[in-house]
Amino acid sequence: MNCDVKTVIAPVNIAVIKYWGKRDEELILPLNDSVSATLDTSVMCAKTSVCANPHFAEDEIWLNGKKESFSNQRLQNCLKEIKQRAYNEKSIDDIFLTWKVHICSENNFPTAAGLASSAAGYACLVTALAKLYKVKSDISSIARLGSGSACRSVYGGFVRWHAGVNPDGSDSIATQIADSSHWPQMRALILVVGDTKKKISSTIGMKRSADTSELLKYRVQYCVPKRTDDISKAIKEKNFGKFAEITMKDSNQFHAVCMDSYPPYVYLTNISHTIIDLVHKYNEISGETRIAYTFDAGPNACLYLLENEVPKVMSLIQHIFPSSSDKFVTGLNFKEEGLNEEFLKILSIPIQAKDSIKYVIYTKVGDGPTEIKDGSHLLNKDGTPVKSVLI
Amino acid sequence: MNCDVKTVIAPVNIAVIKYWGKRDEELILPLNDSVSATLDTSVMCAKTSVCANPHFAEDEIWLNGKKESFSNQRLQNCLKEIKQRAYNEKSIDDIFLTWKVHICSENNFPTAAGLASSAAGYACLVTALAKLYKVKSDISSIARLGSGSACRSVYGGFVRWHAGVNPDGSDSIATQIADSSHWPQMRALILVVGDTKKKISSTIGMKRSADTSELLKYRVQYCVPKRTDDISKAIKEKNFGKFAEITMKDSNQFHAVCMDSYPPYVYLTNISHTIIDLVHKYNEISGETRIAYTFDAGPNACLYLLENEVPKVMSLIQHIFPSSSDKFVTGLNFKEEGLNEEFLKILSIPIQAKDSIKYVIYTKVGDGPTEIKDGSHLLNKDGTPVKSVLI
């Protein structure tokens, strides 16, 4: 019996106000609001196909070409909640909810690079399941059960995840601050830094900080509420200088909280700090803030900047961080700009060891999850993965 | 005409509750209380000779063997204030206060190593001048005008510098929590880390943090007052575990504040972080907190520990941080202890590159400044430096 396969692509998002620390570990409820930009799925995305069939013996999942166990609690929570929602909404025949599902998902970028792959993955999964079960209501709170920041990947443009106050998490949802067409000049450069050091997972790090960092309490109560309001305003007014300043300060504060935890832990490497110095010097020489950096739970930088700054910054990055790769930059097209010797002299950032930055992804703000209707599914009509995805 | 030379030696101190940020730049008034241990002058000290003479044409100073300008504002402030104090106390004939002074000072440890040399230096200078002018009252507030933390080097043992509230700084003084005989087992190991990176000075760093760090406000208002009380209690009760935990948390919080500043700055290197990891793992394996680390505005670690732990820790440091120097450890005598292979395996800290730690100073808690009466002055009776100090 053939089944109806639903396929969705979903974006990654990079936070400008950071999510760090949970008030409920089970329901993945955060201590504070966070804000992110959703990045264009044409450059980076997760892709997920789902289908259901009365003849499937059990729920099955394939991730990036490998069969995985379905016992993952977060995965089960997402499936259970979306079925519950379908049942409440009476969106589909109840019998359909008893059928087992097959899920096949992949990212078009390296999962291990620390590039918010779980956010894209769970947003994609939950959106695909919502299509399958015809759920119409907001599903950001269900994506949140998979991976906290996944709730922000459910919308395009600039997105705010509200911490909420309800113990059941019903008000811990994402809302859109502005859609992807609002600030069309906004660009992002993701600098993937070679990472040799074993790092603490974000789940463990968050828990340790929530348990031990005195400063996190103040961040949650006073700093983040003001910053969230201020950056929402900066986004609405397209005030890049303000947007950039808040973004950098919030990234720094998050990493300060890691250091204030007990025992302390660090995600930034010497190369990360060189990027920080480079951005501050660039802005200082420019006489205004033209680039913002932000770092998640790893050494990779995401630079936000406006389109007209890209040629110069791209040339500069390739100058300071020489690469042995012929595919150093991927993503959108750009022109390079010759570098002014005087500028480099004033900047006085030494040229770094080859391949200190492994590669750069050039992208922009984009839309939320989208259903793919061209038939390029990851599952065949019988519920088996299409050959090309298997490794 | 011969003059009466006064010579004093004074100790360094290493803070366990950190001073970071001023409420008054001119008077060097801190934002918060701080606490330190004063270290034994038999291992590290500053030595200063002073004399005054009606025939001296001008005030003169020699520092570490080199003639320096007397125009330094902090130096002038110290001299002016101690003369004012002598005048108020009528401790000496007024005419004596009109004579010019000669000052000669040196440290018995490398000034550039970032080892609180200015604290020892100004405590020494101010104490020597107090002897010269027979000032009897508390001089910690005058030493503070030279270098904030110098006020803590005016006393031995464990010392608290009270931030005070008076705008004129009259209550921003140091007091002794316990003298050097109170906790005779307390030891300190100073690990001098090779530092190639140009770092931001503590004066500039403090100012930047006071101006820009949101988290510093909370630290000053809530964290430090509680920690200062708690660590004073731990010192009085000789509760090493508590003392160590607060010490480490406060060091981490200080470095978190550096990261929360804008632009952020860092003092800790990869080697510093390896030392942090080593200490936490050592304590974890030991089943109790037996070592504390603390870092000032640089990559050097100061480890506090009790005497009976020294043999094992010293062997471990020499194992993890191999050295090409035959004078790797200086200071007090100690015995080494064979390392348990099983312990090293559980610890699983990789052996670091040779000379990652340049040298180790082994010392203990000691007394405050002391007048030297054996005649080993740094100035001749005619006010010229003795030959041996000149380089």
mmCIF file of N, CA and C in Angstrom, chain A residues 166-258:
data_model
loop_
_atom_site.group_PDB
_atom_site.id
_atom_site.type_symbol
_atom_site.label_atom_id
_atom_site.label_comp_id
_atom_site.label_asym_id
_atom_site.label_seq_id
_atom_site.Cartn_x
_atom_site.Cartn_y
_atom_site.Cartn_z
ATOM 1 N N ASN A 166 4.056 29.814 32.149
ATOM 2 C CA ASN A 166 3.223 28.666 32.511
ATOM 3 C C ASN A 166 4.071 27.421 32.770
ATOM 4 N N PRO A 167 3.760 26.712 33.844
ATOM 5 C CA PRO A 167 4.521 25.498 34.159
ATOM 6 C C PRO A 167 4.431 24.433 33.060
ATOM 7 N N ASP A 168 3.341 24.411 32.297
ATOM 8 C CA ASP A 168 3.204 23.390 31.247
ATOM 9 C C ASP A 168 3.878 23.811 29.938
ATOM 10 N N GLY A 169 4.452 25.017 29.893
ATOM 11 C CA GLY A 169 5.178 25.458 28.702
ATOM 12 C C GLY A 169 4.294 25.940 27.570
ATOM 13 N N SER A 170 2.997 26.042 27.815
ATOM 14 C CA SER A 170 2.082 26.388 26.724
ATOM 15 C C SER A 170 2.324 27.792 26.167
ATOM 16 N N ASP A 171 2.947 28.673 26.966
ATOM 17 C CA ASP A 171 3.244 30.020 26.449
ATOM 18 C C ASP A 171 4.731 30.185 26.112
ATOM 19 N N SER A 172 5.468 29.085 26.074
ATOM 20 C CA SER A 172 6.881 29.161 25.685
ATOM 21 C C SER A 172 6.981 28.878 24.195
ATOM 22 N N ILE A 173 6.635 29.885 23.419
ATOM 23 C CA ILE A 173 6.508 29.734 21.966
ATOM 24 C C ILE A 173 7.342 30.777 21.228
ATOM 25 N N ALA A 174 7.504 30.582 19.941
ATOM 26 C CA ALA A 174 8.231 31.548 19.113
ATOM 27 C C ALA A 174 7.237 32.437 18.368
ATOM 28 N N THR A 175 7.625 33.699 18.199
ATOM 29 C CA THR A 175 6.832 34.611 17.366
ATOM 30 C C THR A 175 7.788 35.365 16.446
ATOM 31 N N GLN A 176 7.251 35.830 15.343
ATOM 32 C CA GLN A 176 8.099 36.525 14.373
ATOM 33 C C GLN A 176 8.174 38.017 14.715
ATOM 34 N N ILE A 177 9.396 38.545 14.769
ATOM 35 C CA ILE A 177 9.594 39.984 14.975
ATOM 36 C C ILE A 177 9.444 40.711 13.646
ATOM 37 N N ALA A 178 10.042 40.146 12.608
ATOM 38 C CA ALA A 178 9.947 40.713 11.253
ATOM 39 C C ALA A 178 10.211 39.584 10.266
ATOM 40 N N ASP A 179 9.570 39.636 9.100
ATOM 41 C CA ASP A 179 9.774 38.534 8.157
ATOM 42 C C ASP A 179 11.045 38.730 7.330
ATOM 43 N N SER A 180 11.361 37.765 6.486
ATOM 44 C CA SER A 180 12.662 37.753 5.796
ATOM 45 C C SER A 180 12.819 38.890 4.787
ATOM 46 N N SER A 181 11.709 39.523 4.392
ATOM 47 C CA SER A 181 11.813 40.615 3.420
ATOM 48 C C SER A 181 12.027 41.974 4.087
ATOM 49 N N HIS A 182 11.935 41.999 5.415
ATOM 50 C CA HIS A 182 11.976 43.273 6.147
ATOM 51 C C HIS A 182 13.309 43.992 6.039
ATOM 52 N N TRP A 183 14.391 43.256 6.125
ATOM 53 C CA TRP A 183 15.738 43.860 6.161
ATOM 54 C C TRP A 183 16.589 43.110 5.136
ATOM 55 N N PRO A 184 16.311 43.354 3.847
ATOM 56 C CA PRO A 184 16.882 42.490 2.797
ATOM 57 C C PRO A 184 18.402 42.572 2.684
ATOM 58 N N GLN A 185 19.011 43.604 3.256
ATOM 59 C CA GLN A 185 20.477 43.739 3.157
ATOM 60 C C GLN A 185 21.223 42.870 4.179
ATOM 61 N N MET A 186 20.511 42.306 5.137
ATOM 62 C CA MET A 186 21.205 41.576 6.217
ATOM 63 C C MET A 186 21.843 40.296 5.709
ATOM 64 N N ARG A 187 23.124 40.112 6.035
ATOM 65 C CA ARG A 187 23.874 38.936 5.624
ATOM 66 C C ARG A 187 24.528 38.278 6.825
ATOM 67 N N ALA A 188 24.863 37.027 6.659
ATOM 68 C CA ALA A 188 25.580 36.294 7.710
ATOM 69 C C ALA A 188 26.742 35.526 7.106
ATOM 70 N N LEU A 189 27.883 35.580 7.794
ATOM 71 C CA LEU A 189 29.056 34.777 7.416
ATOM 72 C C LEU A 189 29.347 33.835 8.570
ATOM 73 N N ILE A 190 29.319 32.567 8.281
ATOM 74 C CA ILE A 190 29.633 31.598 9.332
ATOM 75 C C ILE A 190 31.060 31.132 9.133
ATOM 76 N N LEU A 191 31.893 31.404 10.123
ATOM 77 C CA LEU A 191 33.303 31.032 10.041
ATOM 78 C C LEU A 191 33.489 29.753 10.846
ATOM 79 N N VAL A 192 33.718 28.666 10.154
ATOM 80 C CA VAL A 192 33.856 27.369 10.824
ATOM 81 C C VAL A 192 35.320 27.193 11.226
ATOM 82 N N VAL A 193 35.529 27.188 12.549
ATOM 83 C CA VAL A 193 36.865 27.165 13.124
ATOM 84 C C VAL A 193 37.236 25.720 13.440
ATOM 85 N N GLY A 194 38.440 25.350 13.088
ATOM 86 C CA GLY A 194 38.923 24.011 13.408
ATOM 87 C C GLY A 194 38.885 23.799 14.909
ATOM 88 N N ASP A 195 38.272 22.730 15.351
ATOM 89 C CA ASP A 195 38.051 22.521 16.772
ATOM 90 C C ASP A 195 38.651 21.182 17.172
ATOM 91 N N THR A 196 39.758 21.255 17.902
ATOM 92 C CA THR A 196 40.382 20.004 18.311
ATOM 93 C C THR A 196 40.007 19.641 19.741
ATOM 94 N N LYS A 197 39.597 20.639 20.499
ATOM 95 C CA LYS A 197 39.368 20.423 21.929
ATOM 96 C C LYS A 197 38.005 19.791 22.178
ATOM 97 N N LYS A 198 37.991 18.818 23.038
ATOM 98 C CA LYS A 198 36.729 18.208 23.441
ATOM 99 C C LYS A 198 35.959 19.248 24.256
ATOM 100 N N LYS A 199 34.725 19.489 23.889
ATOM 101 C CA LYS A 199 33.981 20.520 24.623
ATOM 102 C C LYS A 199 32.782 19.916 25.352
ATOM 103 N N ILE A 200 32.321 20.659 26.301
ATOM 104 C CA ILE A 200 31.181 20.248 27.109
ATOM 105 C C ILE A 200 29.909 20.481 26.280
ATOM 106 N N SER A 201 28.965 19.541 26.312
ATOM 107 C CA SER A 201 27.744 19.687 25.506
ATOM 108 C C SER A 201 26.909 20.851 26.032
ATOM 109 N N SER A 202 26.076 21.395 25.167
ATOM 110 C CA SER A 202 25.285 22.546 25.613
ATOM 111 C C SER A 202 24.279 22.143 26.689
ATOM 112 N N THR A 203 23.767 20.935 26.618
ATOM 113 C CA THR A 203 22.831 20.471 27.658
ATOM 114 C C THR A 203 23.511 20.465 29.029
ATOM 115 N N ILE A 204 24.712 19.914 29.078
ATOM 116 C CA ILE A 204 25.437 19.841 30.355
ATOM 117 C C ILE A 204 25.900 21.230 30.796
ATOM 118 N N GLY A 205 26.408 22.007 29.842
ATOM 119 C CA GLY A 205 26.863 23.362 30.163
ATOM 120 C C GLY A 205 25.746 24.211 30.744
ATOM 121 N N MET A 206 24.597 24.201 30.084
ATOM 122 C CA MET A 206 23.432 24.971 30.558
ATOM 123 C C MET A 206 23.042 24.592 31.972
ATOM 124 N N LYS A 207 23.030 23.289 32.210
ATOM 125 C CA LYS A 207 22.614 22.816 33.531
ATOM 126 C C LYS A 207 23.601 23.294 34.597
ATOM 127 N N ARG A 208 24.888 23.189 34.262
ATOM 128 C CA ARG A 208 25.897 23.610 35.224
ATOM 129 C C ARG A 208 25.784 25.114 35.513
ATOM 130 N N SER A 209 25.555 25.886 34.468
ATOM 131 C CA SER A 209 25.430 27.334 34.661
ATOM 132 C C SER A 209 24.178 27.678 35.464
ATOM 133 N N ALA A 210 23.078 27.025 35.141
ATOM 134 C CA ALA A 210 21.832 27.299 35.880
ATOM 135 C C ALA A 210 22.005 26.924 37.350
ATOM 136 N N ASP A 211 22.775 25.877 37.621
ATOM 137 C CA ASP A 211 22.976 25.425 39.006
ATOM 138 C C ASP A 211 23.987 26.269 39.769
ATOM 139 N N THR A 212 24.984 26.819 39.083
ATOM 140 C CA THR A 212 26.118 27.399 39.830
ATOM 141 C C THR A 212 26.451 28.855 39.529
ATOM 142 N N SER A 213 26.034 29.403 38.399
ATOM 143 C CA SER A 213 26.474 30.765 38.075
ATOM 144 C C SER A 213 25.600 31.814 38.750
ATOM 145 N N GLU A 214 26.231 32.600 39.624
ATOM 146 C CA GLU A 214 25.532 33.720 40.269
ATOM 147 C C GLU A 214 25.137 34.757 39.220
ATOM 148 N N LEU A 215 26.052 34.984 38.273
ATOM 149 C CA LEU A 215 25.823 36.050 37.292
ATOM 150 C C LEU A 215 24.664 35.716 36.353
ATOM 151 N N LEU A 216 24.434 34.423 36.113
ATOM 152 C CA LEU A 216 23.337 34.052 35.213
ATOM 153 C C LEU A 216 21.989 34.553 35.750
ATOM 154 N N LYS A 217 21.861 34.556 37.070
ATOM 155 C CA LYS A 217 20.601 35.033 37.666
ATOM 156 C C LYS A 217 20.314 36.475 37.257
ATOM 157 N N TYR A 218 21.362 37.298 37.347
ATOM 158 C CA TYR A 218 21.208 38.712 36.998
ATOM 159 C C TYR A 218 20.961 38.874 35.507
ATOM 160 N N ARG A 219 21.713 38.108 34.708
ATOM 161 C CA ARG A 219 21.519 38.127 33.250
ATOM 162 C C ARG A 219 20.053 37.859 32.913
ATOM 163 N N VAL A 220 19.503 36.809 33.510
ATOM 164 C CA VAL A 220 18.138 36.380 33.211
ATOM 165 C C VAL A 220 17.130 37.443 33.654
ATOM 166 N N GLN A 221 17.359 37.982 34.835
ATOM 167 C CA GLN A 221 16.353 38.874 35.418
ATOM 168 C C GLN A 221 16.417 40.301 34.867
ATOM 169 N N TYR A 222 17.626 40.808 34.628
ATOM 170 C CA TYR A 222 17.745 42.223 34.249
ATOM 171 C C TYR A 222 18.292 42.464 32.852
ATOM 172 N N CYS A 223 19.370 41.742 32.496
ATOM 173 C CA CYS A 223 20.037 42.070 31.225
ATOM 174 C C CYS A 223 19.203 41.641 30.026
ATOM 175 N N VAL A 224 18.766 40.388 29.999
ATOM 176 C CA VAL A 224 18.107 39.874 28.806
ATOM 177 C C VAL A 224 16.776 40.578 28.510
ATOM 178 N N PRO A 225 15.915 40.827 29.502
ATOM 179 C CA PRO A 225 14.647 41.497 29.158
ATOM 180 C C PRO A 225 14.866 42.829 28.441
ATOM 181 N N LYS A 226 15.827 43.608 28.925
ATOM 182 C CA LYS A 226 16.094 44.895 28.280
ATOM 183 C C LYS A 226 16.692 44.704 26.885
ATOM 184 N N ARG A 227 17.622 43.790 26.790
ATOM 185 C CA ARG A 227 18.260 43.556 25.486
ATOM 186 C C ARG A 227 17.270 43.021 24.455
ATOM 187 N N THR A 228 16.375 42.163 24.892
ATOM 188 C CA THR A 228 15.402 41.586 23.969
ATOM 189 C C THR A 228 14.500 42.682 23.404
ATOM 190 N N ASP A 229 14.061 43.563 24.267
ATOM 191 C CA ASP A 229 13.247 44.696 23.796
ATOM 192 C C ASP A 229 14.056 45.601 22.866
ATOM 193 N N ASP A 230 15.281 45.903 23.293
ATOM 194 C CA ASP A 230 16.111 46.835 22.517
ATOM 195 C C ASP A 230 16.453 46.274 21.135
ATOM 196 N N ILE A 231 16.757 44.977 21.069
ATOM 197 C CA ILE A 231 17.159 44.436 19.763
ATOM 198 C C ILE A 231 15.936 44.254 18.863
ATOM 199 N N SER A 232 14.779 43.987 19.447
ATOM 200 C CA SER A 232 13.556 43.900 18.633
ATOM 201 C C SER A 232 13.289 45.255 17.974
ATOM 202 N N LYS A 233 13.495 46.307 18.759
ATOM 203 C CA LYS A 233 13.318 47.670 18.248
ATOM 204 C C LYS A 233 14.365 47.961 17.155
ATOM 205 N N ALA A 234 15.610 47.582 17.398
ATOM 206 C CA ALA A 234 16.677 47.819 16.413
ATOM 207 C C ALA A 234 16.375 47.086 15.103
ATOM 208 N N ILE A 235 15.817 45.882 15.218
ATOM 209 C CA ILE A 235 15.465 45.114 14.019
ATOM 210 C C ILE A 235 14.327 45.822 13.276
ATOM 211 N N LYS A 236 13.308 46.220 14.008
ATOM 212 C CA LYS A 236 12.162 46.896 13.359
ATOM 213 C C LYS A 236 12.599 48.189 12.689
ATOM 214 N N GLU A 237 13.534 48.913 13.325
ATOM 215 C CA GLU A 237 14.002 50.193 12.778
ATOM 216 C C GLU A 237 15.186 50.017 11.824
ATOM 217 N N LYS A 238 15.635 48.791 11.625
ATOM 218 C CA LYS A 238 16.808 48.484 10.798
ATOM 219 C C LYS A 238 18.017 49.331 11.202
ATOM 220 N N ASN A 239 18.228 49.396 12.520
ATOM 221 C CA ASN A 239 19.365 50.140 13.074
ATOM 222 C C ASN A 239 20.514 49.147 13.273
ATOM 223 N N PHE A 240 21.400 49.061 12.256
ATOM 224 C CA PHE A 240 22.422 48.018 12.308
ATOM 225 C C PHE A 240 23.392 48.195 13.474
ATOM 226 N N GLY A 241 23.811 49.429 13.728
ATOM 227 C CA GLY A 241 24.778 49.686 14.804
ATOM 228 C C GLY A 241 24.282 49.168 16.142
ATOM 229 N N LYS A 242 23.028 49.462 16.421
ATOM 230 C CA LYS A 242 22.434 49.027 17.692
ATOM 231 C C LYS A 242 22.280 47.496 17.716
ATOM 232 N N PHE A 243 21.775 46.963 16.605
ATOM 233 C CA PHE A 243 21.615 45.514 16.473
ATOM 234 C C PHE A 243 22.945 44.800 16.731
ATOM 235 N N ALA A 244 23.994 45.332 16.122
ATOM 236 C CA ALA A 244 25.309 44.694 16.207
ATOM 237 C C ALA A 244 25.875 44.777 17.622
ATOM 238 N N GLU A 245 25.736 45.925 18.242
ATOM 239 C CA GLU A 245 26.287 46.109 19.584
ATOM 240 C C GLU A 245 25.622 45.149 20.580
ATOM 241 N N ILE A 246 24.303 45.073 20.526
ATOM 242 C CA ILE A 246 23.587 44.184 21.453
ATOM 243 C C ILE A 246 23.967 42.726 21.180
ATOM 244 N N THR A 247 24.060 42.379 19.900
ATOM 245 C CA THR A 247 24.432 41.009 19.521
ATOM 246 C C THR A 247 25.782 40.625 20.117
ATOM 247 N N MET A 248 26.770 41.503 19.960
ATOM 248 C CA MET A 248 28.114 41.191 20.472
ATOM 249 C C MET A 248 28.123 41.133 21.996
ATOM 250 N N LYS A 249 27.462 42.110 22.613
ATOM 251 C CA LYS A 249 27.441 42.115 24.087
ATOM 252 C C LYS A 249 26.764 40.858 24.628
ATOM 253 N N ASP A 250 25.717 40.407 23.944
ATOM 254 C CA ASP A 250 25.023 39.244 24.473
ATOM 255 C C ASP A 250 25.829 37.962 24.273
ATOM 256 N N SER A 251 26.527 37.865 23.154
ATOM 257 C CA SER A 251 27.424 36.724 22.957
ATOM 258 C C SER A 251 28.495 36.715 24.051
ATOM 259 N N ASN A 252 29.091 37.862 24.290
ATOM 260 C CA ASN A 252 30.132 37.942 25.318
ATOM 261 C C ASN A 252 29.586 37.569 26.696
ATOM 262 N N GLN A 253 28.376 38.021 26.988
ATOM 263 C CA GLN A 253 27.810 37.743 28.306
ATOM 264 C C GLN A 253 27.534 36.247 28.486
ATOM 265 N N PHE A 254 27.062 35.630 27.430
ATOM 266 C CA PHE A 254 26.853 34.176 27.488
ATOM 267 C C PHE A 254 28.176 33.464 27.808
ATOM 268 N N HIS A 255 29.248 33.835 27.120
ATOM 269 C CA HIS A 255 30.534 33.186 27.380
ATOM 270 C C HIS A 255 31.097 33.575 28.751
ATOM 271 N N ALA A 256 30.755 34.769 29.221
ATOM 272 C CA ALA A 256 31.126 35.159 30.589
ATOM 273 C C ALA A 256 30.441 34.245 31.598
ATOM 274 N N VAL A 257 29.188 33.923 31.349
ATOM 275 C CA VAL A 257 28.430 33.029 32.247
ATOM 276 C C VAL A 257 29.075 31.635 32.279
ATOM 277 N N CYS A 258 29.553 31.155 31.146
ATOM 278 C CA CYS A 258 30.260 29.862 31.118
ATOM 279 C C CYS A 258 31.466 29.915 32.062
#
